[in-house]
Tab-separated table of C-alpha atoms in Angstrom:
chain	number	residue	atom	x	y	z
A	22	MET	CA	0.000	0.000	0.000
A	23	ILE	CA	1.281	3.428	-0.972
A	24	LYS	CA	0.981	5.997	1.787
A	25	ILE	CA	0.700	9.694	1.054
A	26	ARG	CA	0.371	12.242	3.817
A	27	ILE	CA	-0.696	15.787	3.023
A	28	TYR	CA	0.354	18.373	5.592
A	29	SER	CA	-1.131	21.833	5.642
A	30	ILE	CA	-1.931	24.857	7.725
A	31	GLY	CA	-5.560	25.766	8.256
A	32	LYS	CA	-8.959	24.433	9.088
A	33	ASN	CA	-11.223	21.941	7.434
A	34	LYS	CA	-14.380	23.912	7.937
A	35	GLU	CA	-16.000	23.792	4.505
A	36	PRO	CA	-18.374	20.846	4.081
A	37	TRP	CA	-18.031	21.017	0.273
A	38	LEU	CA	-14.277	20.491	0.587
A	39	THR	CA	-14.668	17.453	2.838
A	40	GLU	CA	-17.096	15.981	0.321
A	41	ALA	CA	-14.817	16.639	-2.654
A	42	LEU	CA	-11.749	15.241	-0.868
A	43	THR	CA	-13.670	12.123	0.173
A	44	LEU	CA	-14.604	11.541	-3.459
A	45	TYR	CA	-10.957	11.165	-4.481
A	46	THR	CA	-9.658	9.414	-1.350
A	47	THR	CA	-12.387	6.805	-1.917
A	48	ARG	CA	-11.387	6.375	-5.548
A	49	LEU	CA	-7.760	5.870	-4.509
A	50	ARG	CA	-8.592	3.454	-1.697
A	51	GLY	CA	-7.103	-0.016	-2.011
A	52	LYS	CA	-4.022	1.309	-3.777
A	53	VAL	CA	-3.150	4.562	-2.048
A	54	GLN	CA	-3.863	5.605	1.500
A	55	ILE	CA	-4.271	9.360	1.812
A	56	GLU	CA	-3.997	11.102	5.171
A	57	PHE	CA	-4.602	14.787	5.798
A	58	HIS	CA	-2.781	16.437	8.644
A	59	LEU	CA	-3.897	19.935	9.522
A	60	PHE	CA	-2.069	22.313	11.821
A	61	ARG	CA	-2.785	25.699	13.278
A	62	LYS	CA	0.816	26.863	13.316
A	63	ASP	CA	3.952	26.458	11.202
A	64	GLU	CA	5.918	25.197	14.217
A	65	GLU	CA	3.459	22.357	14.770
A	66	LEU	CA	3.703	21.352	11.116
A	67	ASN	CA	7.500	21.533	11.188
A	68	ARG	CA	7.587	19.235	14.206
A	69	ALA	CA	5.141	16.791	12.632
A	70	ILE	CA	7.245	16.268	9.528
A	71	GLU	CA	10.480	15.617	11.438
A	72	LYS	CA	10.379	11.901	10.689
A	73	GLU	CA	9.230	12.233	7.082
A	74	LYS	CA	11.756	11.212	4.436
A	75	GLY	CA	10.238	11.863	1.003
A	76	ILE	CA	9.011	15.442	1.277
A	77	ILE	CA	7.503	17.412	-1.600
A	78	GLY	CA	6.837	21.064	-0.852
A	79	LEU	CA	4.303	23.131	-2.768
A	80	ASP	CA	5.982	26.452	-3.326
A	81	PRO	CA	5.479	29.355	-5.752
A	82	LYS	CA	9.134	28.898	-6.770
A	83	GLY	CA	8.691	25.167	-7.314
A	84	LYS	CA	8.839	23.470	-10.675
A	85	MET	CA	5.671	23.571	-12.783
A	86	GLN	CA	4.753	20.401	-14.631
A	87	THR	CA	2.050	19.109	-16.930
A	88	SER	CA	-0.200	16.386	-15.490
A	89	ARG	CA	1.746	13.775	-17.465
A	90	GLU	CA	5.060	15.024	-16.104
A	91	PHE	CA	3.603	15.080	-12.594
A	92	SER	CA	2.421	11.491	-13.051
A	93	CYS	CA	5.960	10.313	-13.920
A	94	PHE	CA	7.422	12.411	-11.121
A	95	LEU	CA	4.881	11.054	-8.608
A	96	LEU	CA	5.368	7.418	-9.516
A	97	SER	CA	9.160	7.612	-9.536
A	98	THR	CA	9.295	9.578	-6.267
A	99	ILE	CA	7.020	6.993	-4.628
A	100	GLU	CA	9.470	4.301	-5.761
A	101	THR	CA	12.527	6.199	-4.513
A	102	HIS	CA	10.943	6.749	-1.110
A	103	HIS	CA	9.621	3.204	-0.603
A	104	SER	CA	5.901	3.949	-1.115
A	105	SER	CA	5.764	6.716	1.441
A	106	LEU	CA	5.497	10.403	0.559
A	107	ALA	CA	4.643	13.639	2.320
A	108	PHE	CA	3.294	16.701	0.550
A	109	VAL	CA	3.502	19.983	2.423
A	110	ILE	CA	1.294	22.985	1.642
A	111	GLY	CA	2.369	26.213	3.300
A	112	GLY	CA	0.231	28.751	5.126
A	113	PRO	CA	-0.534	32.316	3.969
A	114	GLU	CA	3.177	33.163	4.115
A	115	GLY	CA	4.170	30.092	2.104
A	116	LEU	CA	6.483	27.305	3.211
A	117	THR	CA	8.804	27.926	6.132
A	118	GLU	CA	12.574	27.753	5.635
A	119	VAL	CA	12.573	24.531	7.691
A	120	VAL	CA	10.279	22.834	5.177
A	121	LYS	CA	12.117	24.254	2.163
A	122	GLU	CA	15.433	22.903	3.478
A	123	ARG	CA	13.992	19.500	4.334
A	124	ALA	CA	12.009	19.084	1.102
A	125	ASN	CA	13.388	16.694	-1.515
A	126	HIS	CA	11.452	18.505	-4.231
A	127	LEU	CA	9.597	21.792	-4.620
A	128	ILE	CA	6.725	21.885	-7.073
A	129	SER	CA	4.147	24.465	-8.146
A	130	PHE	CA	0.735	24.113	-9.817
A	131	SER	CA	0.344	27.629	-11.125
A	132	PRO	CA	1.786	31.141	-10.961
A	133	MET	CA	-1.584	32.028	-9.376
A	134	THR	CA	-2.328	31.974	-5.662
A	135	PHE	CA	-5.051	29.538	-4.652
A	136	THR	CA	-6.671	29.059	-1.249
A	137	HIS	CA	-5.019	26.284	0.757
A	138	GLN	CA	-8.334	24.400	0.658
A	139	MET	CA	-8.321	24.514	-3.129
A	140	VAL	CA	-4.643	23.466	-3.239
A	141	ARG	CA	-5.493	20.350	-1.225
A	142	LEU	CA	-8.234	19.461	-3.676
A	143	ILE	CA	-6.118	20.178	-6.767
A	144	LEU	CA	-3.244	18.131	-5.326
A	145	LEU	CA	-5.495	15.186	-4.532
A	146	GLU	CA	-7.087	15.254	-7.983
A	147	GLN	CA	-3.636	15.393	-9.605
A	148	ILE	CA	-2.487	12.422	-7.508
A	149	TYR	CA	-5.569	10.491	-8.657
A	150	ARG	CA	-5.004	11.661	-12.244
A	151	GLY	CA	-1.341	10.688	-11.975
A	152	PHE	CA	-2.243	7.073	-11.173
A	153	GLU	CA	-4.903	7.007	-13.901
A	154	ILE	CA	-2.347	8.291	-16.452
A	155	ASP	CA	0.071	5.583	-15.324
A	156	LYS	CA	-2.690	2.983	-15.649
A	157	GLY	CA	-3.542	4.250	-19.112
A	158	SER	CA	-7.222	4.687	-18.257
A	159	GLY	CA	-9.509	7.095	-20.116
A	160	TYR	CA	-9.659	9.581	-17.210
A	161	HIS	CA	-6.936	11.837	-18.605
A	162	LYS	CA	-7.598	12.866	-22.179
B	1	MET	CA	-23.627	45.808	-12.180
B	2	ILE	CA	-20.823	43.796	-13.780
B	3	LYS	CA	-22.036	40.710	-15.585
B	4	ILE	CA	-19.818	37.671	-16.064
B	5	ARG	CA	-21.069	34.582	-17.844
B	6	ILE	CA	-19.110	31.342	-17.592
B	7	TYR	CA	-19.724	28.907	-20.446
B	8	SER	CA	-18.637	25.303	-20.245
B	9	ILE	CA	-19.228	21.789	-21.444
B	10	GLY	CA	-20.396	19.211	-18.931
B	11	LYS	CA	-22.798	18.543	-16.135
B	12	ASN	CA	-23.269	20.071	-12.741
B	13	LYS	CA	-23.791	16.816	-10.936
B	14	GLU	CA	-21.532	17.200	-7.919
B	15	PRO	CA	-23.283	18.695	-4.889
B	16	TRP	CA	-19.936	19.801	-3.410
B	17	LEU	CA	-19.238	21.883	-6.524
B	18	THR	CA	-22.616	23.608	-6.400
B	19	GLU	CA	-21.965	24.448	-2.760
B	20	ALA	CA	-18.475	25.802	-3.422
B	21	LEU	CA	-19.614	27.867	-6.413
B	22	THR	CA	-22.528	29.304	-4.414
B	23	LEU	CA	-20.084	30.420	-1.734
B	24	TYR	CA	-18.240	32.686	-4.169
B	25	THR	CA	-21.230	33.865	-6.245
B	26	THR	CA	-22.826	34.956	-2.956
B	27	ARG	CA	-19.695	36.817	-1.928
B	28	LEU	CA	-19.625	38.619	-5.283
B	29	ARG	CA	-23.337	39.455	-5.241
B	30	GLY	CA	-24.203	43.147	-5.317
B	31	LYS	CA	-21.163	43.961	-7.414
B	32	VAL	CA	-20.814	41.134	-9.916
B	33	GLN	CA	-23.516	38.906	-11.301
B	34	ILE	CA	-22.187	35.468	-12.203
B	35	GLU	CA	-24.073	33.161	-14.528
B	36	PHE	CA	-23.095	29.597	-15.385
B	37	HIS	CA	-24.139	28.223	-18.745
B	38	LEU	CA	-23.603	24.512	-19.236
B	39	PHE	CA	-23.860	22.690	-22.549
B	40	ARG	CA	-23.720	19.097	-23.626
B	41	LYS	CA	-22.053	19.741	-26.957
B	42	ASP	CA	-19.526	22.139	-28.451
B	43	GLU	CA	-21.980	23.234	-31.166
B	44	GLU	CA	-24.503	24.319	-28.550
B	45	LEU	CA	-21.880	26.334	-26.728
B	46	ASN	CA	-20.646	27.920	-29.983
B	47	ARG	CA	-24.188	29.004	-30.815
B	48	ALA	CA	-24.774	30.392	-27.328
B	49	ILE	CA	-21.762	32.697	-27.442
B	50	GLU	CA	-22.614	34.174	-30.843
B	51	LYS	CA	-23.743	37.458	-29.340
B	52	GLU	CA	-20.965	37.680	-26.755
B	53	LYS	CA	-18.427	40.466	-27.298
B	54	GLY	CA	-15.771	40.218	-24.589
B	55	ILE	CA	-14.729	36.573	-24.721
B	56	ILE	CA	-11.931	35.059	-22.670
B	57	GLY	CA	-11.082	31.473	-23.533
B	58	LEU	CA	-9.348	29.113	-21.119
B	59	ASP	CA	-6.828	27.260	-23.199
B	60	PRO	CA	-3.625	25.277	-22.480
B	61	LYS	CA	-1.823	27.639	-24.861
B	62	GLY	CA	-3.260	30.728	-23.192
B	63	LYS	CA	-1.198	33.195	-21.207
B	64	MET	CA	-0.407	32.273	-17.611
B	65	GLN	CA	-0.621	35.029	-15.049
B	66	THR	CA	-0.141	35.568	-11.345
B	67	SER	CA	-3.299	36.404	-9.377
B	68	ARG	CA	-2.255	40.079	-9.294
B	69	GLU	CA	-1.752	40.131	-13.055
B	70	PHE	CA	-5.098	38.404	-13.541
B	71	SER	CA	-6.750	41.019	-11.309
B	72	CYS	CA	-5.428	43.881	-13.485
B	73	PHE	CA	-6.344	41.966	-16.647
B	74	LEU	CA	-9.858	41.221	-15.342
B	75	LEU	CA	-10.613	44.769	-14.261
B	76	SER	CA	-9.298	46.348	-17.453
B	77	THR	CA	-11.074	43.816	-19.696
B	78	ILE	CA	-14.341	44.477	-17.840
B	79	GLU	CA	-13.856	48.188	-18.553
B	80	THR	CA	-13.059	47.630	-22.235
B	81	HIS	CA	-16.137	45.466	-22.699
B	82	HIS	CA	-18.608	47.698	-20.823
B	83	SER	CA	-18.995	45.527	-17.708
B	84	SER	CA	-19.909	42.376	-19.602
B	85	LEU	CA	-17.565	39.414	-20.009
B	86	ALA	CA	-17.813	35.787	-21.079
B	87	PHE	CA	-15.362	33.112	-19.995
B	88	VAL	CA	-15.349	29.912	-22.014
B	89	ILE	CA	-14.016	26.597	-20.661
B	90	GLY	CA	-13.564	23.901	-23.291
B	91	GLY	CA	-14.591	20.258	-23.140
B	92	PRO	CA	-12.235	17.251	-22.972
B	93	GLU	CA	-10.775	18.190	-26.368
B	94	GLY	CA	-10.200	21.815	-25.342
B	95	LEU	CA	-11.690	24.882	-26.982
B	96	THR	CA	-13.092	24.587	-30.492
B	97	GLU	CA	-11.562	26.606	-33.325
B	98	VAL	CA	-14.752	28.713	-33.371
B	99	VAL	CA	-14.178	29.815	-29.775
B	100	LYS	CA	-10.450	30.333	-30.271
B	101	GLU	CA	-11.093	32.610	-33.251
B	102	ARG	CA	-13.831	34.565	-31.502
B	103	ALA	CA	-11.986	34.943	-28.200
B	104	ASN	CA	-10.480	38.338	-27.401
B	105	HIS	CA	-8.007	36.709	-25.024
B	106	LEU	CA	-6.755	33.208	-24.234
B	107	ILE	CA	-5.582	32.505	-20.711
B	108	SER	CA	-4.317	29.473	-18.802
B	109	PHE	CA	-4.170	28.694	-15.079
B	110	SER	CA	-1.589	25.942	-15.153
B	111	PRO	CA	0.328	23.590	-17.441
B	112	MET	CA	-1.644	20.863	-15.655
B	113	THR	CA	-4.991	19.494	-16.795
B	114	PHE	CA	-7.819	20.007	-14.310
B	115	THR	CA	-11.372	18.692	-14.441
B	116	HIS	CA	-13.793	21.205	-15.959
B	117	GLN	CA	-15.616	21.286	-12.621
B	118	MET	CA	-12.426	22.295	-10.871
B	119	VAL	CA	-11.634	24.877	-13.565
B	120	ARG	CA	-15.001	26.540	-12.921
B	121	LEU	CA	-14.252	26.728	-9.212
B	122	ILE	CA	-10.694	27.994	-9.705
B	123	LEU	CA	-11.910	30.608	-12.197
B	124	LEU	CA	-14.629	31.831	-9.855
B	125	GLU	CA	-12.241	32.036	-6.911
B	126	GLN	CA	-9.728	33.975	-9.030
B	127	ILE	CA	-12.479	36.393	-10.122
B	128	TYR	CA	-13.377	36.927	-6.464
B	129	ARG	CA	-9.674	37.235	-5.577
B	130	GLY	CA	-9.211	39.671	-8.475
B	131	PHE	CA	-11.812	42.044	-7.049
B	132	GLU	CA	-10.408	41.674	-3.532
B	133	ILE	CA	-6.904	42.503	-4.799
B	134	ASP	CA	-8.313	45.560	-6.565
B	135	LYS	CA	-10.109	46.593	-3.375
B	136	GLY	CA	-6.930	46.111	-1.380
B	137	SER	CA	-8.608	43.817	1.165
B	138	GLY	CA	-6.713	41.280	3.248
B	139	TYR	CA	-8.001	38.285	1.267
B	140	HIS	CA	-4.951	38.053	-0.977
B	141	LYS	CA	-1.718	37.915	0.986
């Protein structure tokens, strides 16, 4: 079983977000276990990721990729880090220096700024899409 | 009142999406009227936009912008087109040639492929963010 943990700052207060995230975690179930870890403060997040090894930070200065490139990147990074990955989404001020230094990779989805709720959803959908691309299903046209 | 119509291919079947879209259309109410027009086929969409004048197409080859750049672009395009704009999101095959030729601008959010549902949500949030940036509120940090 592949394990992916998604760390972020903020609350999970929107019911629509919970519903949308559940949709994709359910679709991934059986193959990938997704865990969301939410923190109020940067320091708490920094402490929580101390034992993580394969860390991917989402940062405005990170590398942008197409969904196909992200799929290859995702699958190969999962292999490198023995089926265990951690994605970190920063708070309003972005990723802390601690996370940036510890991250194995920095990626970006867009030059635009999205809400952290939306970033979680986009990330999860791209993870799902990444596996579907790898599978060669009709999901990604 | 500013009027923005968002044209796309597809269904509105996800309750979470309706809820998320309502959140932002409500926030924009009073200043901007948002209308969603959904079509089953490209031809129907092409016919529906015949009378539109300020058309912005969302296309993988469109120009990527930061949220601040998009805010300036949005506000100035609204002015140019007398407070009436139409955004067009393509179907699985992207925008048709008809839309590309008729569009005044082509923009892109990301090199990644998102679901058309997600594109509608991202677009709406960026429109809201665009007005908040213009207003100088604390929403965009």
